[in-house]
Amino acid sequence: MGRVESACATLSAIRENSPLVHNMTNIVVANTTANALLAIGASPAMVDGPEEAPELASVAGALVVNVGTVTPAQAEAMKLATAAAHKAGRPWVLDPVAVGALTFRTKLAAELLENKPSVIRGNASEIMALAGQGAGGKGVDSTDSSETALAGAKELAKQTGAVVVVSGPIDFITDGTRTAEVANGDKMMPYVTGLGCTATALTGATLAVCDDPFDAAVDAMVFLGVTGEIAAKGSAGPASLQLDIINGLYQLNGDILNATARVEMHEAVA
Amino acid sequence: MGRVESACATLSAIRENSPLVHNMTNIVVANTTANALLAIGASPAMVDGPEEAPELASVAGALVVNVGTVTPAQAEAMKLATAAAHKAGRPWVLDPVAVGALTFRTKLAAELLENKPSVIRGNASEIMALAGQGAGGKGVDSTDSSETALAGAKELAKQTGAVVVVSGPIDFITDGTRTAEVANGDKMMPYVTGLGCTATALTGATLAVCDDPFDAAVDAMVFLGVTGEIAAKGSAGPASLQLDIINGLYQLNGDILNATARVEMHEAVA
Amino acid sequence: MGRVESACATLSAIRENSPLVHNMTNIVVANTTANALLAIGASPAMVDGPEEAPELASVAGALVVNVGTVTPAQAEAMKLATAAAHKAGRPWVLDPVAVGALTFRTKLAAELLENKPSVIRGNASEIMALAGQGAGGKGVDSTDSSETALAGAKELAKQTGAVVVVSGPIDFITDGTRTAEVANGDKMMPYVTGLGCTATALTGATLAVCDDPFDAAVDAMVFLGVTGEIAAKGSAGPASLQLDIINGLYQLNGDILNATARVEMHEAVA
């Protein structure tokens, strides 16, 4: 099965199974990521109380952990929930927002890695910081290029066993051996807050239905890249783009994916 | 006065009095429910600190309590605020998001019921869980039909003295004796996050101006059902639907209500 | 340089420098204010954990503090972060949402003033409450006119050394000596939740690039007033208005400012 065919199959599986995706996320994107998950066909639940998060994480199809506006209380709940997901064999994805730029969450992310995320998705500065490289971004924004971060991403994948995604004009997805490049998207997308968080949330949906986290990560980046690229055509500005992305995820289908997706695979020579 | 005439009068009263509606709600819908309340003509305030919530609850026109992303700190504030509202004779409405699916909030909801909500609005699984029936939903989504939940809703209304609303393709509103059915809405509405929460928030506005909580609950479901049904016509997707619902609440008037509302009343034989 | 030329220069400086604007804000507007800041060209980061906020506040271009949904934990973080900003010589702006109407945040705002905000932006009731006048608003909404609050605003500016902004149909900006009036905007704007918060957030962006906080405050009110006025033309309702404001901030340029801005300056006779 080709890469795009695989993405089509994943999309169908999400719509058929409507997987429960548990999100522990930030106050900026809670609404938009819930809507993105509903639009793609998943069943999102945003739950981050310390009594509740472990309970839900152990039964959900996948868990999404995003440290964007983390507080000490939410951090404790994230530790418990990722441990519960790991123990229950549930996949989870980490979004290390602003890791490297802020001390507390940099330490937190290192602790969370012990609970074995299936996927880590960040921008170049965040991934380099997690890999122990780079100087950290500017707040939540990257100061490094995705290409620069690729070596660190491969290293991080090998260290953690996770698939690592570096978002940018070209998205790189690697498990340390295989690497995929997704060349969809649009230069207006960084003007919408939290589309990286949306990519991570969609990875929750794909993880819930894919056997291989590498496929899940590639498919999620394809879904958002394709939808964003189409939505940006003739868009009046970032608010219209956000709106058209949610509508576009709802309308997304195999024909659109086949016509628009640009994915390249690279296999490392063993 | 017929049911739709009553809804028209309620709408006028909200616009005339701009009631202060105090919301203790979740991070997913705080923005959209504030905008829905402003659009209908109310004055929303989102306040959930433990020092502030009881103070506001005792002077607001109505209080809306939504446990969607409840934390232990917010739970304590909800107990204090609902007690303050009850003591001050202020109406309040409970949205038991995901009650039945998660243990902590199921216990919390039971405690909150002691402070005598005027209205409880949930989906079928949530209402059945509160009534001590059913197995709980999948995260925040219902796994039961509204029809199935109606008997439990009547029982819950009798137990608690609250008007109980079961949202679904047809909304059921009951005080244990009277039952109304609102048949407005559209099948795209569940693809927008938190429209149930919006129904609950609108119930805060109606409770602040109606003498009878049963009328308030019916009117709120009519406002959202009518607006959603019109907004969904030719909608490109759920983000457009959300946008058009807020615009539609702003434009809502008696002519639109009379032309579109579909409400049926059933009186139990004593 | 005339007032509008100055605003044009500020806009260019934001786009050129993309200043990091640190926001400690409320759950209602976190998304919309992040999007407004991105649209104008700034780099927003929403961070309010007590371990992280002081770290970020001491390096950000400016700090925005908004007490809209303040909790005790966030209040402590706000005290630490404003102290850190003050110590590091970073400008910060206070949005005293509902101060005067609620006791806890009224005390908090008084404490925060000790850390010397560069700008305070509120509605008439909030500014009068901070100035020790008036009876407080209705929840988050003003019950006083901007004109009424102007004397209190001048007094507050003199007491605190901050530039004080009173938002309303006409916005007043004063440092106690100079006063500016911005007459842009539209009567639909109060139907969108948190546009006042957006004005405050934009003030974070202007503070980060302007030497004089008075200029920063005027320019931010011009940016939002002009954008809102244009967006409201033919708008179908408040949700369309919100969307068009974000798009409009992205499209804003010198020609639009020169064609639309209505600013008057008044210099007090010494």
mmCIF file of N, CA and C in Angstrom, chain A residues 17-20 25-27 30-31 34-35 38-39 41 43-52 55-56 243 246-247 250-251, chain B residues 27-29 32 68-72 101-105 138-141 188 190-193 236-243:
data_model
loop_
_atom_site.group_PDB
_atom_site.id
_atom_site.type_symbol
_atom_site.label_atom_id
_atom_site.label_comp_id
_atom_site.label_asym_id
_atom_site.label_seq_id
_atom_site.Cartn_x
_atom_site.Cartn_y
_atom_site.Cartn_z
ATOM 1 N N ASN A 17 -14.628 4.123 13.293
ATOM 2 C CA ASN A 17 -14.529 3.736 14.707
ATOM 3 C C ASN A 17 -14.742 4.890 15.675
ATOM 4 N N SER A 18 -14.649 6.116 15.166
ATOM 5 C CA SER A 18 -14.811 7.282 16.026
ATOM 6 C C SER A 18 -14.069 7.119 17.354
ATOM 7 N N PRO A 19 -12.750 6.962 17.301
ATOM 8 C CA PRO A 19 -12.005 6.642 18.532
ATOM 9 C C PRO A 19 -12.055 7.759 19.561
ATOM 10 N N LEU A 20 -12.133 7.355 20.811
ATOM 11 C CA LEU A 20 -12.079 8.291 21.938
ATOM 12 C C LEU A 20 -10.641 8.781 22.099
ATOM 13 N N THR A 25 -4.587 19.309 27.433
ATOM 14 C CA THR A 25 -4.029 20.311 26.540
ATOM 15 C C THR A 25 -4.103 21.704 27.128
ATOM 16 N N ASN A 26 -3.795 22.694 26.337
ATOM 17 C CA ASN A 26 -3.683 24.051 26.852
ATOM 18 C C ASN A 26 -4.944 24.865 26.592
ATOM 19 N N ILE A 27 -5.077 25.966 27.329
ATOM 20 C CA ILE A 27 -6.304 26.773 27.252
ATOM 21 C C ILE A 27 -6.429 27.538 25.932
ATOM 22 N N ALA A 30 -7.801 24.375 23.294
ATOM 23 C CA ALA A 30 -8.747 23.328 23.711
ATOM 24 C C ALA A 30 -9.936 23.280 22.757
ATOM 25 N N ASN A 31 -10.453 24.438 22.389
ATOM 26 C CA ASN A 31 -11.615 24.471 21.497
ATOM 27 C C ASN A 31 -11.256 24.042 20.075
ATOM 28 N N ALA A 34 -10.392 20.271 19.814
ATOM 29 C CA ALA A 34 -11.603 19.448 19.945
ATOM 30 C C ALA A 34 -12.383 19.472 18.635
ATOM 31 N N ASN A 35 -12.502 20.655 18.055
ATOM 32 C CA ASN A 35 -13.236 20.747 16.792
ATOM 33 C C ASN A 35 -12.514 20.035 15.650
ATOM 34 N N LEU A 38 -13.258 16.319 16.134
ATOM 35 C CA LEU A 38 -14.630 16.005 15.724
ATOM 36 C C LEU A 38 -14.749 16.027 14.201
ATOM 37 N N ALA A 39 -14.124 17.011 13.579
ATOM 38 C CA ALA A 39 -14.253 17.168 12.129
ATOM 39 C C ALA A 39 -13.648 15.979 11.385
ATOM 40 N N GLY A 41 -13.530 13.037 12.533
ATOM 41 C CA GLY A 41 -14.343 11.854 12.815
ATOM 42 C C GLY A 41 -14.091 11.185 14.151
ATOM 43 N N SER A 43 -13.690 11.172 18.551
ATOM 44 C CA SER A 43 -14.514 11.574 19.695
ATOM 45 C C SER A 43 -13.586 12.125 20.776
ATOM 46 N N PRO A 44 -13.374 13.446 20.783
ATOM 47 C CA PRO A 44 -12.421 14.013 21.745
ATOM 48 C C PRO A 44 -13.024 14.201 23.125
ATOM 49 N N ALA A 45 -12.186 14.034 24.151
ATOM 50 C CA ALA A 45 -12.562 14.403 25.518
ATOM 51 C C ALA A 45 -11.378 15.134 26.128
ATOM 52 N N MET A 46 -11.633 16.320 26.644
ATOM 53 C CA MET A 46 -10.599 17.137 27.260
ATOM 54 C C MET A 46 -10.710 16.977 28.773
ATOM 55 N N VAL A 47 -9.785 16.252 29.374
ATOM 56 C CA VAL A 47 -9.882 15.931 30.804
ATOM 57 C C VAL A 47 -8.494 16.006 31.404
ATOM 58 N N ASP A 48 -8.293 16.883 32.391
ATOM 59 C CA ASP A 48 -6.952 16.913 32.984
ATOM 60 C C ASP A 48 -6.919 17.030 34.500
ATOM 61 N N GLY A 49 -8.012 16.715 35.165
ATOM 62 C CA GLY A 49 -7.971 16.615 36.613
ATOM 63 C C GLY A 49 -7.146 15.393 37.027
ATOM 64 N N PRO A 50 -6.417 15.485 38.152
ATOM 65 C CA PRO A 50 -5.543 14.382 38.563
ATOM 66 C C PRO A 50 -6.298 13.114 38.933
ATOM 67 N N GLU A 51 -7.560 13.244 39.400
ATOM 68 C CA GLU A 51 -8.341 12.040 39.724
ATOM 69 C C GLU A 51 -8.894 11.391 38.456
ATOM 70 N N GLU A 52 -9.122 12.219 37.431
ATOM 71 C CA GLU A 52 -9.840 11.699 36.274
ATOM 72 C C GLU A 52 -8.933 11.282 35.123
ATOM 73 N N GLU A 55 -7.771 7.683 34.876
ATOM 74 C CA GLU A 55 -8.906 6.788 34.613
ATOM 75 C C GLU A 55 -9.247 6.789 33.123
ATOM 76 N N LEU A 56 -9.304 7.982 32.541
ATOM 77 C CA LEU A 56 -9.667 8.074 31.127
ATOM 78 C C LEU A 56 -8.530 7.591 30.233
ATOM 79 N N LEU A 243 -10.925 28.613 10.225
ATOM 80 C CA LEU A 243 -12.280 28.133 9.951
ATOM 81 C C LEU A 243 -12.287 27.114 8.810
ATOM 82 N N ILE A 246 -10.948 23.582 9.730
ATOM 83 C CA ILE A 246 -11.926 22.698 10.408
ATOM 84 C C ILE A 246 -12.951 22.182 9.397
ATOM 85 N N ASN A 247 -13.482 23.076 8.588
ATOM 86 C CA ASN A 247 -14.412 22.615 7.550
ATOM 87 C C ASN A 247 -13.734 21.603 6.626
ATOM 88 N N TYR A 250 -13.432 18.121 7.941
ATOM 89 C CA TYR A 250 -14.745 17.465 7.868
ATOM 90 C C TYR A 250 -15.006 16.928 6.459
ATOM 91 N N GLN A 251 -14.543 17.694 5.457
ATOM 92 C CA GLN A 251 -14.797 17.315 4.051
ATOM 93 C C GLN A 251 -13.721 16.393 3.478
ATOM 94 N N ILE B 27 -12.714 24.768 29.749
ATOM 95 C CA ILE B 27 -11.795 25.536 28.910
ATOM 96 C C ILE B 27 -12.090 25.362 27.417
ATOM 97 N N VAL B 28 -12.892 24.376 27.075
ATOM 98 C CA VAL B 28 -13.187 24.133 25.662
ATOM 99 C C VAL B 28 -14.206 25.145 25.132
ATOM 100 N N VAL B 29 -15.209 25.449 25.955
ATOM 101 C CA VAL B 29 -16.342 26.234 25.474
ATOM 102 C C VAL B 29 -16.456 27.610 26.111
ATOM 103 N N THR B 32 -16.951 30.182 23.303
ATOM 104 C CA THR B 32 -18.145 30.058 22.469
ATOM 105 C C THR B 32 -19.427 30.261 23.272
ATOM 106 N N GLY B 68 -17.216 20.057 32.586
ATOM 107 C CA GLY B 68 -16.480 19.506 31.435
ATOM 108 C C GLY B 68 -14.992 19.305 31.636
ATOM 109 N N THR B 69 -14.319 20.286 32.225
ATOM 110 C CA THR B 69 -12.880 20.114 32.497
ATOM 111 C C THR B 69 -12.605 20.406 33.970
ATOM 112 N N VAL B 70 -13.455 19.839 34.794
ATOM 113 C CA VAL B 70 -13.392 20.162 36.224
ATOM 114 C C VAL B 70 -12.075 19.694 36.838
ATOM 115 N N THR B 71 -11.532 20.532 37.711
ATOM 116 C CA THR B 71 -10.368 20.179 38.522
ATOM 117 C C THR B 71 -10.819 20.175 39.980
ATOM 118 N N PRO B 72 -10.015 19.617 40.879
ATOM 119 C CA PRO B 72 -10.412 19.620 42.292
ATOM 120 C C PRO B 72 -10.691 21.036 42.812
ATOM 121 N N ALA B 101 -19.221 8.466 33.007
ATOM 122 C CA ALA B 101 -18.012 7.917 32.374
ATOM 123 C C ALA B 101 -16.784 8.080 33.265
ATOM 124 N N LEU B 102 -16.825 9.059 34.183
ATOM 125 C CA LEU B 102 -15.663 9.348 35.026
ATOM 126 C C LEU B 102 -16.111 9.452 36.482
ATOM 127 N N THR B 103 -15.380 8.814 37.377
ATOM 128 C CA THR B 103 -15.799 8.634 38.760
ATOM 129 C C THR B 103 -15.862 9.948 39.544
ATOM 130 N N PHE B 104 -14.807 10.761 39.440
ATOM 131 C CA PHE B 104 -14.711 11.966 40.254
ATOM 132 C C PHE B 104 -15.903 12.891 40.021
ATOM 133 N N ARG B 105 -16.198 13.134 38.746
ATOM 134 C CA ARG B 105 -17.289 14.078 38.463
ATOM 135 C C ARG B 105 -18.658 13.463 38.701
ATOM 136 N N LYS B 138 -19.312 7.298 26.229
ATOM 137 C CA LYS B 138 -17.927 7.174 25.781
ATOM 138 C C LYS B 138 -17.308 8.548 25.885
ATOM 139 N N GLY B 139 -16.551 8.799 26.939
ATOM 140 C CA GLY B 139 -16.006 10.140 27.155
ATOM 141 C C GLY B 139 -17.140 11.118 27.326
ATOM 142 N N VAL B 140 -17.188 12.133 26.486
ATOM 143 C CA VAL B 140 -18.240 13.141 26.606
ATOM 144 C C VAL B 140 -19.416 12.839 25.694
ATOM 145 N N ASP B 141 -19.347 11.752 24.933
ATOM 146 C CA ASP B 141 -20.411 11.449 23.974
ATOM 147 C C ASP B 141 -21.348 10.376 24.501
ATOM 148 N N MET B 188 -25.540 17.848 11.684
ATOM 149 C CA MET B 188 -24.146 18.313 11.743
ATOM 150 C C MET B 188 -23.781 18.865 13.128
ATOM 151 N N PRO B 190 -23.643 17.745 16.221
ATOM 152 C CA PRO B 190 -22.688 17.047 17.095
ATOM 153 C C PRO B 190 -21.231 17.139 16.627
ATOM 154 N N TYR B 191 -20.995 17.630 15.425
ATOM 155 C CA TYR B 191 -19.616 17.802 14.948
ATOM 156 C C TYR B 191 -19.008 19.130 15.419
ATOM 157 N N VAL B 192 -19.795 19.956 16.082
ATOM 158 C CA VAL B 192 -19.272 21.179 16.701
ATOM 159 C C VAL B 192 -19.095 20.896 18.188
ATOM 160 N N THR B 193 -17.905 21.152 18.713
ATOM 161 C CA THR B 193 -17.701 20.857 20.128
ATOM 162 C C THR B 193 -18.528 21.800 20.994
ATOM 163 N N ALA B 236 -20.778 24.756 5.042
ATOM 164 C CA ALA B 236 -19.619 24.061 4.467
ATOM 165 C C ALA B 236 -18.980 23.103 5.450
ATOM 166 N N GLY B 237 -19.347 23.175 6.704
ATOM 167 C CA GLY B 237 -18.732 22.304 7.709
ATOM 168 C C GLY B 237 -18.973 22.847 9.095
ATOM 169 N N PRO B 238 -18.474 22.130 10.092
ATOM 170 C CA PRO B 238 -18.796 22.483 11.480
ATOM 171 C C PRO B 238 -18.271 23.845 11.934
ATOM 172 N N ALA B 239 -17.167 24.326 11.379
ATOM 173 C CA ALA B 239 -16.679 25.639 11.821
ATOM 174 C C ALA B 239 -17.600 26.744 11.304
ATOM 175 N N SER B 240 -18.076 26.601 10.079
ATOM 176 C CA SER B 240 -19.066 27.553 9.572
ATOM 177 C C SER B 240 -20.353 27.466 10.375
ATOM 178 N N LEU B 241 -20.725 26.260 10.757
ATOM 179 C CA LEU B 241 -21.942 26.085 11.542
ATOM 180 C C LEU B 241 -21.817 26.808 12.882
ATOM 181 N N GLN B 242 -20.684 26.636 13.572
ATOM 182 C CA GLN B 242 -20.472 27.338 14.853
ATOM 183 C C GLN B 242 -20.597 28.854 14.653
ATOM 184 N N LEU B 243 -19.956 29.361 13.625
ATOM 185 C CA LEU B 243 -19.994 30.801 13.344
ATOM 186 C C LEU B 243 -21.425 31.270 13.070
#
